[in-house]
Short mmCIF file of C-alpha atoms and ligand atoms in Angstrom, two decimals:
data_model
loop_
_atom_site.label_atom_id
_atom_site.label_comp_id
_atom_site.label_asym_id
_atom_site.label_seq_id
_atom_site.Cartn_x
_atom_site.Cartn_y
_atom_site.Cartn_z
CA MET A 1 7.11 132.03 101.73
CA ALA A 2 5.45 135.43 101.69
CA ALA A 3 7.31 138.45 103.01
CA ALA A 4 6.51 139.36 106.59
CA SER A 5 5.40 142.97 106.75
CA ILE A 6 7.56 145.13 108.96
CA ASN A 7 6.02 147.42 111.51
CA PHE A 8 7.91 150.68 111.11
CA PRO A 9 7.36 153.30 113.80
CA ARG A 10 5.88 156.45 112.30
CA SER A 11 7.59 159.80 112.39
CA PRO A 12 7.44 163.05 110.43
CA SER A 13 11.25 163.34 110.68
CA THR A 14 13.52 162.40 107.81
CA ILE A 15 17.25 162.53 107.17
CA ARG A 16 19.06 163.56 104.00
CA VAL A 17 21.18 160.75 102.56
CA ARG A 18 23.97 161.22 100.05
CA MET A 19 26.09 158.38 98.73
CA ILE A 20 29.86 158.52 98.35
CA ASP A 21 31.89 156.37 96.00
CA THR A 22 34.80 155.52 98.30
CA THR A 23 36.80 154.70 95.10
CA ALA A 24 37.88 151.37 96.66
CA ARG A 25 37.89 148.52 94.17
CA MET A 26 38.93 145.07 95.24
CA THR A 27 38.54 141.41 94.47
CA VAL A 28 38.04 138.70 97.06
CA ARG A 29 37.74 134.92 97.01
CA ALA A 30 34.07 134.00 96.65
CA GLU A 31 34.37 130.93 98.92
CA SER A 32 34.79 133.22 101.94
CA PHE A 33 31.59 135.12 101.18
CA VAL A 34 28.96 133.07 99.36
CA GLU A 35 28.01 129.46 98.89
CA PRO A 36 27.88 127.42 96.87
CA VAL A 37 30.59 128.89 94.67
CA GLN A 38 29.86 128.38 90.96
CA PRO A 39 32.62 127.60 88.47
CA GLY A 40 33.40 130.87 86.73
CA HIS A 41 32.48 132.95 89.78
CA GLU A 42 35.38 132.11 92.10
CA ILE A 43 36.28 135.76 92.57
CA LEU A 44 33.89 138.49 93.73
CA ASN A 45 34.24 142.05 92.54
CA LEU A 46 33.71 144.52 95.36
CA SER A 47 33.38 148.27 95.08
CA ALA A 48 32.39 150.20 98.22
CA VAL A 49 30.03 153.02 99.08
CA ALA A 50 29.68 155.15 102.20
CA PHE A 51 26.90 157.53 103.18
CA LEU A 52 26.73 161.12 104.37
CA LEU A 53 23.68 161.76 106.55
CA GLU A 54 22.42 165.24 107.36
CA HIS A 55 19.99 165.80 110.18
CA GLU A 56 18.54 169.21 109.52
CA PRO A 57 16.80 169.85 112.88
CA SER A 58 20.08 169.48 114.81
CA GLY A 59 22.39 170.61 112.00
CA ARG A 60 24.45 167.47 112.58
CA LYS A 61 26.24 165.59 109.83
CA VAL A 62 27.14 161.94 110.27
CA MET A 63 29.11 159.51 108.13
CA PHE A 64 28.03 155.89 107.86
CA ASP A 65 31.27 154.05 107.01
CA LEU A 66 34.41 155.51 105.44
CA GLY A 67 35.61 152.86 103.00
CA VAL A 68 39.33 152.07 102.66
CA ARG A 69 42.01 154.59 103.59
CA LYS A 70 43.83 155.77 100.49
CA ASP A 71 47.24 154.81 101.91
CA TYR A 72 46.07 151.32 102.84
CA TRP A 73 49.70 150.22 103.32
CA ASN A 74 49.60 152.23 106.55
CA TYR A 75 46.94 150.02 108.10
CA ALA A 76 47.93 147.84 111.07
CA ALA A 77 50.56 145.14 110.53
CA ILE A 78 48.11 142.24 110.80
CA LEU A 79 46.19 143.57 107.80
CA GLN A 80 49.28 143.84 105.65
CA LYS A 81 49.54 140.06 105.82
CA ARG A 82 45.92 139.57 104.78
CA ILE A 83 45.98 142.03 101.91
CA GLY A 84 47.57 140.01 99.15
CA THR A 85 46.33 136.64 100.37
CA VAL A 86 42.62 137.03 101.13
CA ILE A 87 42.50 140.16 98.94
CA PRO A 88 44.21 139.47 95.59
CA SER A 89 43.82 143.01 94.24
CA LEU A 90 43.03 146.48 95.54
CA ARG A 91 42.91 150.04 94.32
CA VAL A 92 41.86 153.23 96.13
CA ASP A 93 42.21 156.51 94.29
CA LYS A 94 40.85 158.92 96.87
CA GLY A 95 39.94 158.62 100.52
CA VAL A 96 36.49 159.68 101.79
CA PRO A 97 37.89 162.54 103.94
CA GLU A 98 39.54 163.96 100.80
CA ILE A 99 36.33 163.55 98.79
CA LEU A 100 34.32 165.38 101.47
CA GLU A 101 36.78 168.27 101.63
CA ASP A 102 36.90 168.54 97.84
CA LYS A 103 33.16 169.09 97.88
CA GLY A 104 33.43 171.81 100.50
CA ILE A 105 32.33 169.65 103.43
CA ASP A 106 34.53 170.49 106.38
CA LEU A 107 35.58 167.38 108.32
CA GLY A 108 34.94 169.40 111.48
CA SER A 109 31.25 169.49 110.55
CA ILE A 110 31.00 165.69 110.84
CA SER A 111 29.89 165.05 114.41
CA SER A 112 29.97 161.24 114.21
CA VAL A 113 31.48 158.53 112.10
CA ILE A 114 29.45 155.36 112.46
CA TRP A 115 31.37 152.23 111.63
CA SER A 116 28.95 149.55 110.40
CA HIS A 117 31.76 147.35 111.70
CA TYR A 118 35.47 147.61 112.39
CA HIS A 119 36.86 146.00 109.22
CA TRP A 120 39.55 147.85 107.28
CA ASP A 121 37.40 148.48 104.21
CA HIS A 122 34.89 150.47 106.29
CA VAL A 123 36.90 152.38 108.89
CA GLY A 124 38.91 154.66 106.59
CA ASN A 125 41.44 157.00 108.20
CA MET A 126 39.93 158.50 111.33
CA ALA A 127 43.10 160.44 112.16
CA LEU A 128 42.16 162.96 109.45
CA PHE A 129 39.04 163.97 111.38
CA PRO A 130 39.28 166.44 114.27
CA THR A 131 39.07 164.82 117.68
CA ALA A 132 35.61 166.32 118.21
CA THR A 133 34.28 163.75 115.71
CA GLU A 134 33.15 160.71 117.68
CA ILE A 135 33.32 157.10 116.50
CA VAL A 136 30.15 155.06 116.94
CA VAL A 137 30.44 151.27 117.11
CA GLY A 138 28.18 148.29 117.72
CA PRO A 139 27.72 146.02 120.74
CA GLY A 140 30.72 144.11 122.05
CA PHE A 141 33.32 146.33 120.41
CA LYS A 142 34.83 147.75 123.59
CA ILE A 143 35.25 144.40 125.31
CA ALA A 144 36.51 142.53 122.22
CA PRO A 145 39.98 141.35 123.27
CA GLN A 146 41.63 141.87 119.89
CA LEU A 147 40.73 145.50 119.13
CA LEU A 148 41.64 148.19 121.66
CA PRO A 149 43.72 150.22 122.09
CA GLY A 150 44.81 149.49 118.50
CA PHE A 151 48.13 148.89 116.73
CA PRO A 152 51.00 149.33 117.57
CA GLN A 153 50.17 149.23 121.30
CA LYS A 154 48.18 146.07 120.63
CA VAL A 155 50.32 144.30 118.04
CA ASP A 156 47.62 142.05 116.57
CA SER A 157 44.86 144.66 116.43
CA PRO A 158 43.51 145.47 112.95
CA LEU A 159 42.77 149.04 114.13
CA LEU A 160 45.18 151.85 114.87
CA VAL A 161 45.81 153.78 118.08
CA SER A 162 45.61 156.88 115.89
CA ASP A 163 41.94 156.10 115.09
CA PHE A 164 40.99 156.70 118.70
CA GLU A 165 43.47 159.20 120.18
CA GLY A 166 41.66 161.99 122.05
CA ARG A 167 38.33 160.97 120.56
CA GLU A 168 35.01 159.82 122.01
CA LEU A 169 34.29 156.17 121.25
CA ARG A 170 30.59 155.45 121.70
CA GLU A 171 29.23 151.91 121.73
CA ILE A 172 25.53 151.54 121.04
CA ASP A 173 23.66 149.67 123.75
CA PHE A 174 20.64 148.09 122.10
CA THR A 175 19.39 146.62 125.38
CA LYS A 176 18.42 150.07 126.64
CA SER A 177 15.58 150.40 124.13
CA ASN A 178 12.67 148.07 123.46
CA LEU A 179 12.56 149.12 119.84
CA GLN A 180 12.52 146.26 117.32
CA MET A 181 12.18 146.36 113.55
CA GLY A 182 11.84 143.34 111.31
CA GLY A 183 13.24 141.20 114.12
CA PHE A 184 16.33 143.38 114.64
CA LYS A 185 16.95 145.38 117.80
CA ALA A 186 16.88 149.05 116.89
CA TYR A 187 18.30 152.29 118.30
CA ASP A 188 16.82 155.70 117.45
CA PHE A 189 20.00 157.67 116.73
CA PHE A 190 18.61 161.23 116.89
CA GLY A 191 15.62 160.38 119.06
CA ASP A 192 13.12 161.59 116.45
CA GLY A 193 12.65 158.55 114.20
CA SER A 194 14.71 159.92 111.32
CA PHE A 195 17.55 157.42 111.56
CA TYR A 196 17.91 154.09 113.30
CA LEU A 197 20.77 151.71 113.88
CA LEU A 198 19.94 148.01 113.68
CA ASP A 199 21.76 145.27 115.56
CA THR A 200 22.67 142.84 112.76
CA PRO A 201 25.06 140.17 114.08
CA GLY A 202 26.99 137.48 112.26
CA HIS A 203 29.70 139.05 110.09
CA CYS A 204 31.79 140.27 113.00
CA ILE A 205 31.51 141.71 116.50
CA GLY A 206 29.19 144.69 116.66
CA HIS A 207 27.95 144.75 113.07
CA MET A 208 25.17 147.32 112.57
CA CYS A 209 23.02 148.45 109.68
CA GLY A 210 21.53 151.92 109.31
CA LEU A 211 17.89 152.61 108.51
CA ALA A 212 17.30 156.13 107.22
CA ARG A 213 13.81 157.54 106.80
CA THR A 214 14.02 159.19 103.41
CA THR A 215 10.46 160.46 103.11
CA SER A 216 7.66 160.67 105.64
CA ALA A 217 4.13 160.00 104.57
CA ASN A 218 0.90 158.75 106.09
CA ASP A 219 1.84 155.17 105.28
CA GLY A 220 5.01 155.34 107.40
CA GLY A 221 7.36 156.73 104.78
CA THR A 222 10.26 155.30 102.81
CA PHE A 223 13.61 154.03 104.04
CA LEU A 224 17.10 153.28 102.84
CA LEU A 225 18.66 150.35 104.64
CA LEU A 226 22.40 151.00 104.78
CA GLY A 227 23.54 147.41 104.85
CA GLY A 228 27.28 147.59 105.55
CA ASP A 229 28.41 143.97 105.28
CA ILE A 230 25.32 142.24 106.67
CA CYS A 231 26.10 140.29 103.52
CA HIS A 232 28.46 141.03 100.65
CA PHE A 233 26.49 140.03 97.58
CA VAL A 234 22.89 140.85 96.69
CA GLY A 235 22.44 137.34 95.26
CA ASP A 236 21.97 136.38 98.95
CA ILE A 237 18.58 138.14 98.91
CA ARG A 238 17.60 138.02 95.22
CA PRO A 239 15.53 136.85 93.51
CA ASN A 240 12.72 136.43 96.02
CA VAL A 241 8.98 135.86 96.20
CA THR A 242 8.09 139.55 95.98
CA TYR A 243 10.58 140.33 93.22
CA PRO A 244 10.95 137.17 91.12
CA LEU A 245 13.40 137.07 88.25
CA PRO A 246 11.37 138.11 85.18
CA ASP A 247 10.96 135.54 82.37
CA THR A 248 12.96 137.85 80.15
CA ILE A 249 15.84 139.79 81.73
CA PRO A 250 15.38 143.50 80.99
CA ALA A 251 17.94 144.36 78.28
CA ASP A 252 19.10 147.53 80.02
CA VAL A 253 20.49 145.70 83.06
CA LEU A 254 22.81 143.45 81.07
CA ASP A 255 26.37 144.30 80.09
CA HIS A 256 26.74 144.33 76.33
CA ASP A 257 30.46 144.71 76.17
CA PRO A 258 31.47 142.05 75.33
CA PRO A 259 28.10 140.94 73.90
CA TYR A 260 27.62 137.78 75.97
CA PHE A 261 23.88 137.77 76.15
CA PRO A 262 21.23 136.74 73.67
CA LEU A 263 18.52 139.34 73.19
CA PRO A 264 15.90 138.85 74.39
CA CYS A 265 17.64 137.10 77.27
CA PRO A 266 15.57 134.35 78.93
CA CYS A 267 16.03 134.11 82.69
CA SER A 268 16.68 130.37 82.24
CA LEU A 269 20.22 131.37 81.25
CA PHE A 270 20.70 131.90 84.99
CA THR A 271 17.91 129.92 86.67
CA ASP A 272 18.90 126.65 84.93
CA HIS A 273 22.08 126.87 87.03
CA HIS A 274 20.45 127.97 90.27
CA PRO A 275 23.15 127.16 92.82
CA GLN A 276 20.74 126.47 95.71
CA LEU A 277 18.25 124.18 93.98
CA SER A 278 18.31 120.62 92.72
CA ASP A 279 17.41 119.59 89.17
CA ASP A 280 13.78 118.82 90.03
CA ALA A 281 13.02 122.35 91.29
CA SER A 282 10.35 124.12 89.26
CA SER A 283 11.11 127.20 87.20
CA HIS A 284 8.62 129.06 89.44
CA GLU A 285 10.79 128.23 92.46
CA ARG A 286 14.02 129.02 90.59
CA GLN A 287 12.80 132.52 89.83
CA ARG A 288 11.86 133.15 93.48
CA THR A 289 14.72 131.71 95.57
CA PRO A 290 17.85 133.71 96.44
CA PHE A 291 20.87 132.29 94.62
CA TYR A 292 23.26 132.20 97.56
CA LYS A 293 23.69 131.74 101.30
CA VAL A 294 26.47 133.23 103.37
CA SER A 295 29.67 131.22 103.37
CA THR A 296 30.14 128.50 105.98
CA HIS A 297 33.59 127.67 104.57
CA SER A 298 36.47 127.24 107.02
CA ALA A 299 37.76 130.56 105.63
CA SER A 300 34.34 132.24 105.89
CA ALA A 301 34.38 136.01 106.28
CA TYR A 302 31.48 135.56 108.72
CA VAL A 303 32.62 134.86 112.27
CA ASP A 304 29.25 133.28 113.01
CA PRO A 305 27.79 132.07 109.70
CA ARG A 306 24.57 130.81 111.31
CA ALA A 307 23.88 134.15 112.95
CA ALA A 308 24.85 135.92 109.73
CA GLN A 309 22.40 133.83 107.68
CA HIS A 310 19.74 134.52 110.29
CA SER A 311 20.38 138.26 109.86
CA VAL A 312 20.20 137.85 106.07
CA ASP A 313 16.90 135.97 106.37
CA LYS A 314 15.50 138.96 108.26
CA LEU A 315 17.04 141.35 105.75
CA LEU A 316 14.99 139.56 103.09
CA ASP A 317 11.84 141.00 104.69
CA PHE A 318 13.24 144.53 104.32
CA GLU A 319 14.25 143.79 100.74
CA GLN A 320 10.71 142.62 100.01
CA SER A 321 9.09 145.74 101.50
CA SER A 322 8.23 148.19 98.73
CA ASN A 323 9.04 151.17 100.97
CA VAL A 324 12.60 150.01 101.74
CA MET A 325 15.62 149.97 99.45
CA VAL A 326 18.53 147.83 100.66
CA CYS A 327 21.98 149.28 99.92
CA LEU A 328 24.81 146.85 100.67
CA ALA A 329 28.20 148.57 100.99
CA HIS A 330 29.71 146.45 98.23
CA ASP A 331 26.87 146.47 95.69
CA GLU A 332 28.30 147.79 92.45
CA ALA A 333 24.83 148.49 91.03
CA LEU A 334 24.51 151.48 93.37
CA LEU A 335 27.51 153.15 91.75
CA LYS A 336 26.20 152.38 88.30
CA HIS A 337 22.73 153.80 88.75
CA LEU A 338 22.60 156.25 91.68
CA PRO A 339 24.14 159.73 91.95
CA ALA A 340 27.26 159.90 94.12
CA LEU A 341 28.56 162.96 95.94
CA ASN A 342 31.81 162.62 93.98
CA GLU A 343 30.18 163.70 90.71
CA ASN A 344 26.82 165.08 91.82
CA PRO A 345 27.32 166.72 95.21
CA GLY A 346 23.88 168.35 95.14
CA LEU A 347 21.93 165.14 94.63
CA ASP A 348 20.68 162.97 97.45
CA LEU A 349 18.99 159.57 97.43
CA ASN A 350 15.86 160.61 99.29
CA ASP A 351 13.52 160.33 96.32
CA TRP A 352 14.76 156.84 95.42
CA GLN A 353 11.24 155.46 95.29
CA SER A 354 9.72 158.01 92.93
CA ARG A 355 12.81 157.69 90.72
CA GLY A 356 12.47 153.91 90.53
CA TRP A 357 16.01 153.25 91.70
CA LYS A 358 15.18 150.10 93.59
CA ASP A 359 13.87 148.54 90.38
CA LYS A 360 16.73 149.89 88.34
CA THR A 361 19.46 148.40 90.53
CA ARG A 362 17.81 145.03 91.23
CA TRP A 363 19.37 142.76 88.61
CA ASP A 364 22.79 144.19 87.85
CA TRP A 365 24.43 141.38 89.87
CA LEU A 366 23.40 138.86 87.22
CA ASN A 367 26.27 140.23 85.14
CA GLU A 368 28.67 138.80 87.72
CA LEU A 369 27.35 135.25 87.31
CA PRO A 370 28.81 132.67 84.94
CA ARG A 371 26.64 131.91 81.92
CA ASN A 372 26.89 129.32 79.17
CA GLY A 373 30.00 127.96 80.87
CA LYS A 374 31.79 131.31 80.60
CA PRO A 375 32.87 133.39 83.55
CA GLY A 376 30.90 136.51 84.42
CA ARG A 377 32.02 140.11 84.50
CA LYS A 378 35.78 140.68 84.41
CA SER A 379 37.74 141.73 87.51
CA ILE A 380 37.15 145.36 88.41
CA VAL A 381 40.79 145.70 89.40
CA GLU A 382 43.98 143.77 88.64
CA GLY A 383 46.76 143.66 91.22
CA PHE A 384 47.64 146.41 93.67
CA TRP A 385 47.65 150.11 93.01
CA ARG A 386 49.39 152.91 94.80
CA ASP A 387 48.96 156.60 94.00
CA GLY A 388 47.10 155.79 90.80
CA LYS A 389 49.78 153.41 89.46
CA PRO A 390 50.18 149.62 89.47
CA TRP A 391 52.26 148.63 92.47
CA ASP A 392 54.34 145.48 92.77
CA ARG A 393 53.60 144.96 96.42
CA SER A 394 55.14 141.49 96.65
CA LYS A 395 58.43 142.75 95.21
CA GLU A 396 58.53 145.54 97.75
CA GLN A 397 57.76 143.11 100.57
CA MET A 398 60.47 140.75 99.35
CA GLN A 399 62.91 143.64 99.36
CA GLN A 400 61.86 144.60 102.87
CA LYS A 401 62.24 140.99 104.00
CA GLY A 402 65.67 140.86 102.37
CA GLU A 403 66.76 144.08 104.06
CA LYS A 404 65.43 142.79 107.37
CA ALA A 405 67.35 139.51 106.97
CA VAL A 406 70.57 141.41 106.19
CA GLU A 407 69.93 143.63 109.20
CA GLU A 408 69.34 140.60 111.45
CA ALA A 409 72.46 138.87 110.13
CA LYS A 410 74.47 142.00 110.94
CA GLN A 411 73.04 142.08 114.43
CA ASP A 412 73.83 138.38 114.93
CA LYS A 413 77.44 139.13 114.13
CA THR A 414 77.63 142.02 116.52
CA GLN A 415 76.09 140.09 119.42
ZN1 LIG B 1 33.34 145.20 103.63
#
């Protein structure tokens, strides 16, 4: 199947894109995210990036996602139950608001925070932003029964009342524009073609991707697709027809500590165990078919796995366009190979194409896969961390439960 070419509207306007390492590191159960799960790859490693966008003509700065709040134990009660079961380990050293301020970026200069979606690992801590900073969300958010006005007023909401207090909450209405790109409904955020939001359903209510024009040229320019969680693992879109897995895996993309890989490393080390294909599939096909689909498991992280896969199928066309680089929020390769504001505040991603970053980041995910019957890359974080130290969360919860039980017993006696 050849890649469909996407008709991008032309514009001379671009937007400056800088990447932030949100410092969140977590592990999740693979069965909720990808299928089929391979033995030795039962746990996915997830880091998380966010993006600072600067629109020079208007002087506006916008954040696309915020990662995890540093004090994640202060998230809504319903999330405290999930962290520890669905999420076996988590560490956050510094919140995005803190990172911005450290680099001299005043939170008051951020006019909007766009949430790709409302999940805890993307919404950060909005209460740290002045109320003049609006929150931008995708379709269906405001009428979703489980979200507003947030915890504690709504006891089972994963969001907090403090996210919204005194603040504009803007929901994008994609039906008001006829703009479409690559099969997704699109919204021109600044009205000048520099930055679009794309309606990318499937993971959860109102999921959106960003599409930032990084350079403008006669051929329509270059774009970064800010993927959020349209999917969680790049093996959902790689390899593909346009970018097949090379016969020999480039040595510089493979981890050599510990030295798992033979050098040169034939791609058959991975393609012989292609999780989507049966034994009679040709090596040609194995090198050109994405390894995974989104999870349809009963515990899938995708509320509508069919719609999510449909969005991922369309994403594949963006991935296969040479003028687009897809940046999923949880793709660790981005942190390995691209400059982040944390260390390189002056560097943006706008010249990604001339720097060859799309090629450089393409195959890092292979390191996560099992090979020769051994598990892939080790966990990026073990257990829970608080303030830079390991934190025995279960012990603390047991203590709290114990104290609560004692308290209840006392009350029983007094009643
Ligand atoms: Zn996420």
